[in-house]
Amino acid sequence: MMKHSFCVLFYLSCLCLTAQERTVGVLEVAPEAYERVQIIPSLDQPYAALINLCGEVLQEWDLDYLGRTAHFLSDGRLLVSGRIDDGTFGRPGKTGALQIRSWDNQLLWETTFTAGRYGAHHDVLVTPEETIFVLVWERIDSSQAIQAGRDTGTVASDIWPEAILEIDPVGSDTFDIVWEWHAWDHLIQDRDSSLANFGVISEHPERFDVNRRTRFDDDWMHANSLSYDPIKDEIIINSRDWNEFWIIDHSTTSAEARGSTGGRSGRGGDLLYRWGNPMNYGRGDSTDQRLYAQHDATFNPDRSDTEGLIISAFNNNSGIAAPSEAVELIVPLSDGDYPKLVGDDSYAPDDFIFRYSGDPEGVFDSRVMGSYERLPNGNILTTTSLRGEYYEFTPEGDLAWHYRNPINLFGIAAQGDTVNGRVFHAYPYELDDPVFDGRDLRPIRETLESDSEGLCDCPFSLIVSTSTIPAVDDDMSITILASKEIEIRFDTKESRSIVIYSLEGQEVYRQVHEDQRVAVPLGILPTGMYAVGATSQSGLQSKLFFIH
């Protein structure tokens, strides 16, 4: 017997709305768009929503804080971070609050990082073991900074280097720290041989120059994203103000991460690799800088090259006369290890292998925030954060999907409004992701924006597979329509007897039809799996389908 193999089909038969100009929500969707749903956490309202490519709302969460990041756990619970305005760690990107909420928006767990030693900011990640990486500022007082070799003339108050805490939620409001890494454990300085961390900076690219100056005296590094590769067990930390990203070894113990030995790399918590601005480690000059205030440096583990590992980023290009770019580079590897520096060399490669700036006007230009990733079908998904816009392009540069967030500072925009809501990142999920097992993904309303309809004729199809009955199944398609009907279409027009059975063998529908299109009311079929058969003079056609 043939094993059923399930796949999600997305029928993007789109209708343009002629009654009013579309200014928010889905502005364009094409058949080339990658099939998915997407979480939109609003930076301007305490709210997050799950939408499909037609802009229809599949689920929503009213939050306690202005949202920033949102990730599903394996069972459909939602991890969100939000901003607490309490006067501590008051720099851009501050969050402070972490919550886990159920699918139906019940608060299950909450913790905060605002007072004392740590302040959470920007990004969090869920590991395959469902622990959580939290990016935090670590408060170091001025006397500690001076003892570490910091120039006394540049220490105005506390300094906040980056740290990563890997936590395991416990109960409703506590957690265990299962691993941690601190940038302050990996310093180098060349000013004072009587103080700690003295050495030649260019000979220690694995360490941070404690006297590197940035735009803030306290928020010293201003990292803004994390990316994790579970295969290599490594983490990327992206630093906007150092104009580079760093890779560290997560296979260490916390004790090993404080030093320079241990872990798969044998190098402890020292940097395995860094790229974007070699002047940070005393090499090269301004002509060698490639990253400028970038965001979202990300591993692409499914897109490796024979010569190395591919990493992508959203290169904001702040401070130079160039639009933001989606960029990729190949990090050269030798026997799985990162390159060693020789002489005056900087870390390879010299430049990107790929850069894309949208259309000639730079449609996703964003001086602050932004994200970029390459989807499994090769399409490019970018976030223009300040304008609250998502753009998806094909590899050929054609626009496949364009969405403008209607949730703004004033509430929810209607069509015709031009006030957009800000977003931080794109959070796409495939429709058949296990996090949706047992979840009802039928739309709960047409769109996020008020007084509007979706752009597409159908929100998403049923989950369909080839049945075990020999048939020419390509001649029959099954789709759920926004009108709450199941649409069965055939390539030819002829008289057919159509029967729908539950998998328990119960007949739930039988009719004879002569048209190429048959509409069956969705209400007659509860959640479950069904088989549909169509018998005509041409033979038997059949499919299985599943209703969430």
mmCIF file of N, CA and C in Angstrom, residues 50-163:
data_model
loop_
_atom_site.group_PDB
_atom_site.id
_atom_site.type_symbol
_atom_site.label_atom_id
_atom_site.label_comp_id
_atom_site.label_asym_id
_atom_site.label_seq_id
_atom_site.Cartn_x
_atom_site.Cartn_y
_atom_site.Cartn_z
ATOM 1 N N LEU A 50 -1.033 35.950 13.695
ATOM 2 C CA LEU A 50 -0.587 34.982 12.709
ATOM 3 C C LEU A 50 -1.448 35.174 11.469
ATOM 4 N N ILE A 51 -0.821 35.475 10.334
ATOM 5 C CA ILE A 51 -1.568 35.707 9.102
ATOM 6 C C ILE A 51 -1.106 34.736 8.022
ATOM 7 N N ASN A 52 -1.950 34.577 6.985
ATOM 8 C CA ASN A 52 -1.512 33.833 5.813
ATOM 9 C C ASN A 52 -1.123 34.816 4.720
ATOM 10 N N LEU A 53 -0.755 34.313 3.569
ATOM 11 C CA LEU A 53 -0.260 35.189 2.514
ATOM 12 C C LEU A 53 -1.333 36.097 1.947
ATOM 13 N N CYS A 54 -2.584 35.788 2.211
ATOM 14 C CA CYS A 54 -3.667 36.656 1.764
ATOM 15 C C CYS A 54 -3.988 37.731 2.785
ATOM 16 N N GLY A 55 -3.287 37.734 3.918
ATOM 17 C CA GLY A 55 -3.514 38.742 4.930
ATOM 18 C C GLY A 55 -4.589 38.388 5.927
ATOM 19 N N GLU A 56 -5.183 37.201 5.809
ATOM 20 C CA GLU A 56 -6.234 36.803 6.733
ATOM 21 C C GLU A 56 -5.641 36.411 8.079
ATOM 22 N N VAL A 57 -6.365 36.705 9.137
ATOM 23 C CA VAL A 57 -5.898 36.468 10.499
ATOM 24 C C VAL A 57 -6.285 35.052 10.913
ATOM 25 N N LEU A 58 -5.275 34.241 11.239
ATOM 26 C CA LEU A 58 -5.504 32.862 11.648
ATOM 27 C C LEU A 58 -5.531 32.710 13.166
ATOM 28 N N GLN A 59 -4.809 33.576 13.873
ATOM 29 C CA GLN A 59 -4.820 33.585 15.328
ATOM 30 C C GLN A 59 -4.241 34.920 15.782
ATOM 31 N N GLU A 60 -4.575 35.341 16.998
ATOM 32 C CA GLU A 60 -4.059 36.605 17.507
ATOM 33 C C GLU A 60 -3.850 36.504 19.006
ATOM 34 N N TRP A 61 -2.953 37.366 19.503
ATOM 35 C CA TRP A 61 -2.598 37.383 20.916
ATOM 36 C C TRP A 61 -2.563 38.833 21.398
ATOM 37 N N ASP A 62 -3.405 39.169 22.359
ATOM 38 C CA ASP A 62 -3.309 40.450 23.045
ATOM 39 C C ASP A 62 -2.251 40.311 24.132
ATOM 40 N N LEU A 63 -1.259 41.193 24.101
ATOM 41 C CA LEU A 63 -0.092 41.072 24.962
ATOM 42 C C LEU A 63 -0.109 42.125 26.064
ATOM 43 N N ASP A 64 0.817 41.990 26.993
ATOM 44 C CA ASP A 64 0.934 42.940 28.094
ATOM 45 C C ASP A 64 1.953 44.031 27.824
ATOM 46 N N TYR A 65 2.773 43.840 26.772
ATOM 47 C CA TYR A 65 3.827 44.799 26.460
ATOM 48 C C TYR A 65 3.879 45.000 24.955
ATOM 49 N N LEU A 66 4.486 46.107 24.534
ATOM 50 C CA LEU A 66 4.739 46.291 23.116
ATOM 51 C C LEU A 66 5.632 45.154 22.640
ATOM 52 N N GLY A 67 5.229 44.465 21.599
ATOM 53 C CA GLY A 67 5.938 43.271 21.168
ATOM 54 C C GLY A 67 7.186 43.579 20.374
ATOM 55 N N ARG A 68 8.111 42.621 20.361
ATOM 56 C CA ARG A 68 9.302 42.736 19.510
ATOM 57 C C ARG A 68 9.559 41.426 18.772
ATOM 58 N N THR A 69 9.737 40.324 19.497
ATOM 59 C CA THR A 69 9.998 39.038 18.848
ATOM 60 C C THR A 69 8.899 38.055 19.197
ATOM 61 N N ALA A 70 8.731 37.035 18.347
ATOM 62 C CA ALA A 70 7.711 36.008 18.582
ATOM 63 C C ALA A 70 8.170 34.718 17.932
ATOM 64 N N HIS A 71 8.214 33.644 18.704
ATOM 65 C CA HIS A 71 8.626 32.334 18.215
ATOM 66 C C HIS A 71 7.684 31.274 18.775
ATOM 67 N N PHE A 72 7.287 30.322 17.952
ATOM 68 C CA PHE A 72 6.496 29.203 18.436
ATOM 69 C C PHE A 72 7.395 28.170 19.113
ATOM 70 N N LEU A 73 6.904 27.608 20.203
ATOM 71 C CA LEU A 73 7.475 26.383 20.741
ATOM 72 C C LEU A 73 6.862 25.204 19.999
ATOM 73 N N SER A 74 7.378 24.009 20.202
ATOM 74 C CA SER A 74 7.003 22.874 19.358
ATOM 75 C C SER A 74 5.535 22.504 19.480
ATOM 76 N N ASP A 75 4.888 22.856 20.602
ATOM 77 C CA ASP A 75 3.492 22.476 20.805
ATOM 78 C C ASP A 75 2.519 23.616 20.514
ATOM 79 N N GLY A 76 2.995 24.687 19.873
ATOM 80 C CA GLY A 76 2.118 25.779 19.512
ATOM 81 C C GLY A 76 2.034 26.891 20.533
ATOM 82 N N ARG A 77 2.693 26.751 21.682
ATOM 83 C CA ARG A 77 2.794 27.891 22.596
ATOM 84 C C ARG A 77 3.670 28.965 21.959
ATOM 85 N N LEU A 78 3.413 30.219 22.336
ATOM 86 C CA LEU A 78 4.108 31.339 21.715
ATOM 87 C C LEU A 78 5.020 32.019 22.734
ATOM 88 N N LEU A 79 6.314 32.121 22.384
ATOM 89 C CA LEU A 79 7.274 32.874 23.180
ATOM 90 C C LEU A 79 7.365 34.280 22.608
ATOM 91 N N VAL A 80 7.094 35.292 23.419
ATOM 92 C CA VAL A 80 7.161 36.678 22.958
ATOM 93 C C VAL A 80 8.046 37.481 23.899
ATOM 94 N N SER A 81 8.689 38.497 23.357
ATOM 95 C CA SER A 81 9.424 39.458 24.178
ATOM 96 C C SER A 81 8.759 40.814 24.020
ATOM 97 N N GLY A 82 8.809 41.618 25.079
ATOM 98 C CA GLY A 82 8.176 42.926 25.044
ATOM 99 C C GLY A 82 8.946 43.942 25.861
ATOM 100 N N ARG A 83 8.634 45.199 25.637
ATOM 101 C CA ARG A 83 9.375 46.299 26.249
ATOM 102 C C ARG A 83 8.737 46.724 27.566
ATOM 103 N N ILE A 84 9.582 46.835 28.603
ATOM 104 C CA ILE A 84 9.180 47.392 29.887
ATOM 105 C C ILE A 84 9.853 48.758 30.026
ATOM 106 N N ASP A 85 9.072 49.814 30.126
ATOM 107 C CA ASP A 85 9.618 51.163 30.275
ATOM 108 C C ASP A 85 9.700 51.518 31.756
ATOM 109 N N ASP A 86 10.794 51.110 32.380
ATOM 110 C CA ASP A 86 10.945 51.337 33.815
ATOM 111 C C ASP A 86 12.154 52.201 34.148
ATOM 112 N N GLY A 87 12.769 52.797 33.136
ATOM 113 C CA GLY A 87 13.891 53.685 33.383
ATOM 114 C C GLY A 87 15.240 53.006 33.459
ATOM 115 N N THR A 88 15.281 51.665 33.343
ATOM 116 C CA THR A 88 16.560 50.965 33.382
ATOM 117 C C THR A 88 16.973 50.562 31.971
ATOM 118 N N PHE A 89 18.285 50.467 31.754
ATOM 119 C CA PHE A 89 18.828 50.043 30.458
ATOM 120 C C PHE A 89 18.083 50.745 29.308
ATOM 121 N N GLY A 90 18.051 52.046 29.373
ATOM 122 C CA GLY A 90 17.240 52.806 28.423
ATOM 123 C C GLY A 90 17.930 53.087 27.116
ATOM 124 N N ARG A 91 18.146 52.064 26.331
ATOM 125 C CA ARG A 91 18.736 52.224 25.005
ATOM 126 C C ARG A 91 17.853 51.545 23.964
ATOM 127 N N PRO A 92 18.017 51.917 22.677
ATOM 128 C CA PRO A 92 17.182 51.314 21.625
ATOM 129 C C PRO A 92 17.286 49.792 21.626
ATOM 130 N N GLY A 93 16.146 49.143 21.455
ATOM 131 C CA GLY A 93 16.116 47.687 21.400
ATOM 132 C C GLY A 93 15.795 47.026 22.714
ATOM 133 N N LYS A 94 15.648 47.809 23.784
ATOM 134 C CA LYS A 94 15.356 47.212 25.078
ATOM 135 C C LYS A 94 14.043 46.436 25.032
ATOM 136 N N THR A 95 14.032 45.267 25.686
ATOM 137 C CA THR A 95 12.797 44.514 25.867
ATOM 138 C C THR A 95 12.525 44.405 27.367
ATOM 139 N N GLY A 96 13.128 43.445 28.022
ATOM 140 C CA GLY A 96 12.987 43.314 29.464
ATOM 141 C C GLY A 96 12.042 42.228 29.901
ATOM 142 N N ALA A 97 10.972 41.978 29.113
ATOM 143 C CA ALA A 97 9.970 40.991 29.504
ATOM 144 C C ALA A 97 9.952 39.827 28.533
ATOM 145 N N LEU A 98 9.828 38.616 29.072
ATOM 146 C CA LEU A 98 9.627 37.408 28.277
ATOM 147 C C LEU A 98 8.375 36.708 28.775
ATOM 148 N N GLN A 99 7.541 36.282 27.844
ATOM 149 C CA GLN A 99 6.323 35.551 28.205
ATOM 150 C C GLN A 99 6.161 34.339 27.298
ATOM 151 N N ILE A 100 5.556 33.290 27.847
ATOM 152 C CA ILE A 100 5.066 32.167 27.051
ATOM 153 C C ILE A 100 3.551 32.162 27.190
ATOM 154 N N ARG A 101 2.857 32.181 26.058
ATOM 155 C CA ARG A 101 1.404 32.230 26.043
ATOM 156 C C ARG A 101 0.871 31.023 25.273
ATOM 157 N N SER A 102 -0.279 30.548 25.673
ATOM 158 C CA SER A 102 -0.896 29.412 24.997
ATOM 159 C C SER A 102 -1.433 29.853 23.646
ATOM 160 N N TRP A 103 -1.825 28.876 22.838
ATOM 161 C CA TRP A 103 -2.413 29.167 21.529
ATOM 162 C C TRP A 103 -3.634 30.081 21.677
ATOM 163 N N ASP A 104 -4.405 29.903 22.737
ATOM 164 C CA ASP A 104 -5.593 30.735 22.948
ATOM 165 C C ASP A 104 -5.313 31.887 23.910
ATOM 166 N N ASN A 105 -4.015 32.276 24.026
ATOM 167 C CA ASN A 105 -3.599 33.529 24.657
ATOM 168 C C ASN A 105 -3.650 33.513 26.182
ATOM 169 N N GLN A 106 -3.575 32.371 26.808
ATOM 170 C CA GLN A 106 -3.451 32.330 28.264
ATOM 171 C C GLN A 106 -1.971 32.498 28.643
ATOM 172 N N LEU A 107 -1.716 33.364 29.621
ATOM 173 C CA LEU A 107 -0.347 33.558 30.082
ATOM 174 C C LEU A 107 0.102 32.348 30.893
ATOM 175 N N LEU A 108 1.178 31.677 30.450
ATOM 176 C CA LEU A 108 1.657 30.464 31.101
ATOM 177 C C LEU A 108 2.933 30.687 31.904
ATOM 178 N N TRP A 109 3.751 31.642 31.449
ATOM 179 C CA TRP A 109 5.051 31.861 32.095
ATOM 180 C C TRP A 109 5.525 33.272 31.763
ATOM 181 N N GLU A 110 6.173 33.912 32.729
ATOM 182 C CA GLU A 110 6.702 35.259 32.499
ATOM 183 C C GLU A 110 7.910 35.488 33.377
ATOM 184 N N THR A 111 8.910 36.176 32.825
ATOM 185 C CA THR A 111 10.049 36.615 33.609
ATOM 186 C C THR A 111 10.526 37.939 33.052
ATOM 187 N N THR A 112 11.324 38.656 33.834
ATOM 188 C CA THR A 112 11.812 39.958 33.399
ATOM 189 C C THR A 112 13.313 40.066 33.623
ATOM 190 N N PHE A 113 13.964 40.862 32.780
ATOM 191 C CA PHE A 113 15.381 41.198 32.905
ATOM 192 C C PHE A 113 15.478 42.718 32.753
ATOM 193 N N THR A 114 15.375 43.450 33.831
ATOM 194 C CA THR A 114 15.468 44.911 33.726
ATOM 195 C C THR A 114 16.331 45.516 34.821
ATOM 196 N N ALA A 115 16.211 45.029 36.032
ATOM 197 C CA ALA A 115 16.933 45.637 37.146
ATOM 198 C C ALA A 115 18.170 44.811 37.477
ATOM 199 N N GLY A 116 19.175 45.483 38.054
ATOM 200 C CA GLY A 116 20.352 44.759 38.506
ATOM 201 C C GLY A 116 21.359 44.524 37.401
ATOM 202 N N ARG A 117 21.849 43.288 37.334
ATOM 203 C CA ARG A 117 23.003 42.995 36.479
ATOM 204 C C ARG A 117 22.652 42.921 35.003
ATOM 205 N N TYR A 118 21.468 42.386 34.640
ATOM 206 C CA TYR A 118 21.160 42.099 33.246
ATOM 207 C C TYR A 118 19.949 42.876 32.749
ATOM 208 N N GLY A 119 20.012 43.237 31.480
ATOM 209 C CA GLY A 119 18.868 43.838 30.807
ATOM 210 C C GLY A 119 18.662 43.171 29.461
ATOM 211 N N ALA A 120 17.511 42.532 29.277
ATOM 212 C CA ALA A 120 17.245 41.845 28.008
ATOM 213 C C ALA A 120 16.975 42.865 26.910
ATOM 214 N N HIS A 121 17.410 42.540 25.699
ATOM 215 C CA HIS A 121 17.185 43.466 24.586
ATOM 216 C C HIS A 121 17.162 42.699 23.265
ATOM 217 N N HIS A 122 16.496 43.249 22.312
ATOM 218 C CA HIS A 122 16.454 42.806 20.923
ATOM 219 C C HIS A 122 15.932 41.390 20.718
ATOM 220 N N ASP A 123 16.775 40.369 20.903
ATOM 221 C CA ASP A 123 16.435 39.061 20.341
ATOM 222 C C ASP A 123 16.420 37.965 21.390
ATOM 223 N N VAL A 124 15.584 36.958 21.135
ATOM 224 C CA VAL A 124 15.595 35.683 21.848
ATOM 225 C C VAL A 124 15.468 34.579 20.811
ATOM 226 N N LEU A 125 15.906 33.376 21.163
ATOM 227 C CA LEU A 125 15.799 32.224 20.266
ATOM 228 C C LEU A 125 15.386 30.999 21.055
ATOM 229 N N VAL A 126 14.619 30.124 20.410
ATOM 230 C CA VAL A 126 14.255 28.838 21.000
ATOM 231 C C VAL A 126 15.172 27.766 20.410
ATOM 232 N N THR A 127 15.797 26.968 21.256
ATOM 233 C CA THR A 127 16.670 25.897 20.791
ATOM 234 C C THR A 127 15.841 24.646 20.497
ATOM 235 N N PRO A 128 16.402 23.665 19.799
ATOM 236 C CA PRO A 128 15.673 22.404 19.578
ATOM 237 C C PRO A 128 15.272 21.717 20.882
ATOM 238 N N GLU A 129 16.003 21.952 21.965
ATOM 239 C CA GLU A 129 15.652 21.375 23.267
ATOM 240 C C GLU A 129 14.631 22.238 24.004
ATOM 241 N N GLU A 130 14.228 23.352 23.377
ATOM 242 C CA GLU A 130 13.235 24.290 23.904
ATOM 243 C C GLU A 130 13.724 25.026 25.143
ATOM 244 N N THR A 131 15.051 25.147 25.269
ATOM 245 C CA THR A 131 15.590 26.188 26.131
ATOM 246 C C THR A 131 15.587 27.478 25.322
ATOM 247 N N ILE A 132 15.903 28.593 25.978
ATOM 248 C CA ILE A 132 15.774 29.897 25.331
ATOM 249 C C ILE A 132 17.082 30.661 25.456
ATOM 250 N N PHE A 133 17.639 31.091 24.318
ATOM 251 C CA PHE A 133 18.765 32.017 24.323
ATOM 252 C C PHE A 133 18.218 33.431 24.496
ATOM 253 N N VAL A 134 18.732 34.149 25.490
ATOM 254 C CA VAL A 134 18.323 35.529 25.727
ATOM 255 C C VAL A 134 19.549 36.424 25.563
ATOM 256 N N LEU A 135 19.448 37.419 24.681
ATOM 257 C CA LEU A 135 20.519 38.393 24.489
ATOM 258 C C LEU A 135 20.361 39.484 25.543
ATOM 259 N N VAL A 136 21.395 39.686 26.366
ATOM 260 C CA VAL A 136 21.282 40.643 27.471
ATOM 261 C C VAL A 136 22.495 41.575 27.506
ATOM 262 N N TRP A 137 22.225 42.792 27.978
ATOM 263 C CA TRP A 137 23.299 43.676 28.407
ATOM 264 C C TRP A 137 23.737 43.255 29.801
ATOM 265 N N GLU A 138 25.055 43.255 30.030
ATOM 266 C CA GLU A 138 25.587 42.950 31.352
ATOM 267 C C GLU A 138 26.198 44.215 31.943
ATOM 268 N N ARG A 139 25.723 44.639 33.101
ATOM 269 C CA ARG A 139 26.179 45.883 33.712
ATOM 270 C C ARG A 139 27.554 45.690 34.363
ATOM 271 N N ILE A 140 28.557 46.434 33.878
ATOM 272 C CA ILE A 140 29.905 46.423 34.437
ATOM 273 C C ILE A 140 30.188 47.836 34.940
ATOM 274 N N ASP A 141 30.569 47.995 36.207
ATOM 275 C CA ASP A 141 30.766 49.354 36.708
ATOM 276 C C ASP A 141 32.114 49.911 36.234
ATOM 277 N N SER A 142 32.265 51.206 36.394
ATOM 278 C CA SER A 142 33.423 51.908 35.829
ATOM 279 C C SER A 142 34.743 51.415 36.407
ATOM 280 N N SER A 143 34.779 51.085 37.700
ATOM 281 C CA SER A 143 36.032 50.608 38.298
ATOM 282 C C SER A 143 36.455 49.276 37.691
ATOM 283 N N GLN A 144 35.474 48.375 37.424
ATOM 284 C CA GLN A 144 35.789 47.104 36.761
ATOM 285 C C GLN A 144 36.319 47.347 35.352
ATOM 286 N N ALA A 145 35.734 48.311 34.663
ATOM 287 C CA ALA A 145 36.160 48.609 33.298
ATOM 288 C C ALA A 145 37.593 49.112 33.272
ATOM 289 N N ILE A 146 37.925 49.968 34.216
ATOM 290 C CA ILE A 146 39.289 50.507 34.265
ATOM 291 C C ILE A 146 40.293 49.402 34.582
ATOM 292 N N GLN A 147 39.953 48.504 35.502
ATOM 293 C CA GLN A 147 40.845 47.395 35.828
ATOM 294 C C GLN A 147 41.024 46.446 34.655
ATOM 295 N N ALA A 148 40.021 46.394 33.758
ATOM 296 C CA ALA A 148 40.117 45.541 32.575
ATOM 297 C C ALA A 148 40.918 46.196 31.464
ATOM 298 N N GLY A 149 41.401 47.450 31.691
ATOM 299 C CA GLY A 149 42.234 48.122 30.708
ATOM 300 C C GLY A 149 41.549 49.211 29.932
ATOM 301 N N ARG A 150 40.306 49.551 30.290
ATOM 302 C CA ARG A 150 39.600 50.625 29.593
ATOM 303 C C ARG A 150 40.240 51.968 29.926
ATOM 304 N N ASP A 151 40.377 52.824 28.908
ATOM 305 C CA ASP A 151 40.913 54.175 29.070
ATOM 306 C C ASP A 151 40.037 54.941 30.055
ATOM 307 N N THR A 152 40.636 55.474 31.105
ATOM 308 C CA THR A 152 39.862 56.184 32.127
ATOM 309 C C THR A 152 39.119 57.375 31.545
ATOM 310 N N GLY A 153 39.650 57.959 30.483
ATOM 311 C CA GLY A 153 38.995 59.115 29.875
ATOM 312 C C GLY A 153 37.752 58.771 29.090
ATOM 313 N N THR A 154 37.482 57.480 28.886
ATOM 314 C CA THR A 154 36.298 57.071 28.112
ATOM 315 C C THR A 154 35.298 56.302 28.964
ATOM 316 N N VAL A 155 35.468 56.359 30.277
ATOM 317 C CA VAL A 155 34.539 55.673 31.169
ATOM 318 C C VAL A 155 33.685 56.719 31.857
ATOM 319 N N ALA A 156 32.504 56.956 31.319
ATOM 320 C CA ALA A 156 31.614 57.961 31.897
ATOM 321 C C ALA A 156 30.792 57.381 33.042
ATOM 322 N N SER A 157 30.383 56.123 32.907
ATOM 323 C CA SER A 157 29.572 55.469 33.934
ATOM 324 C C SER A 157 29.715 53.971 33.743
ATOM 325 N N ASP A 158 28.622 53.239 33.921
ATOM 326 C CA ASP A 158 28.659 51.801 33.663
ATOM 327 C C ASP A 158 28.889 51.535 32.182
ATOM 328 N N ILE A 159 29.362 50.324 31.890
ATOM 329 C CA ILE A 159 29.483 49.870 30.507
ATOM 330 C C ILE A 159 28.724 48.553 30.392
ATOM 331 N N TRP A 160 28.046 48.355 29.266
ATOM 332 C CA TRP A 160 27.170 47.180 29.121
ATOM 333 C C TRP A 160 27.646 46.292 27.970
ATOM 334 N N PRO A 161 28.595 45.415 28.191
ATOM 335 C CA PRO A 161 28.935 44.447 27.147
ATOM 336 C C PRO A 161 27.819 43.418 26.991
ATOM 337 N N GLU A 162 27.890 42.645 25.912
ATOM 338 C CA GLU A 162 26.854 41.645 25.634
ATOM 339 C C GLU A 162 27.117 40.352 26.398
ATOM 340 N N ALA A 163 26.020 39.669 26.697
ATOM 341 C CA ALA A 163 26.086 38.323 27.254
ATOM 342 C C ALA A 163 24.905 37.534 26.697
#
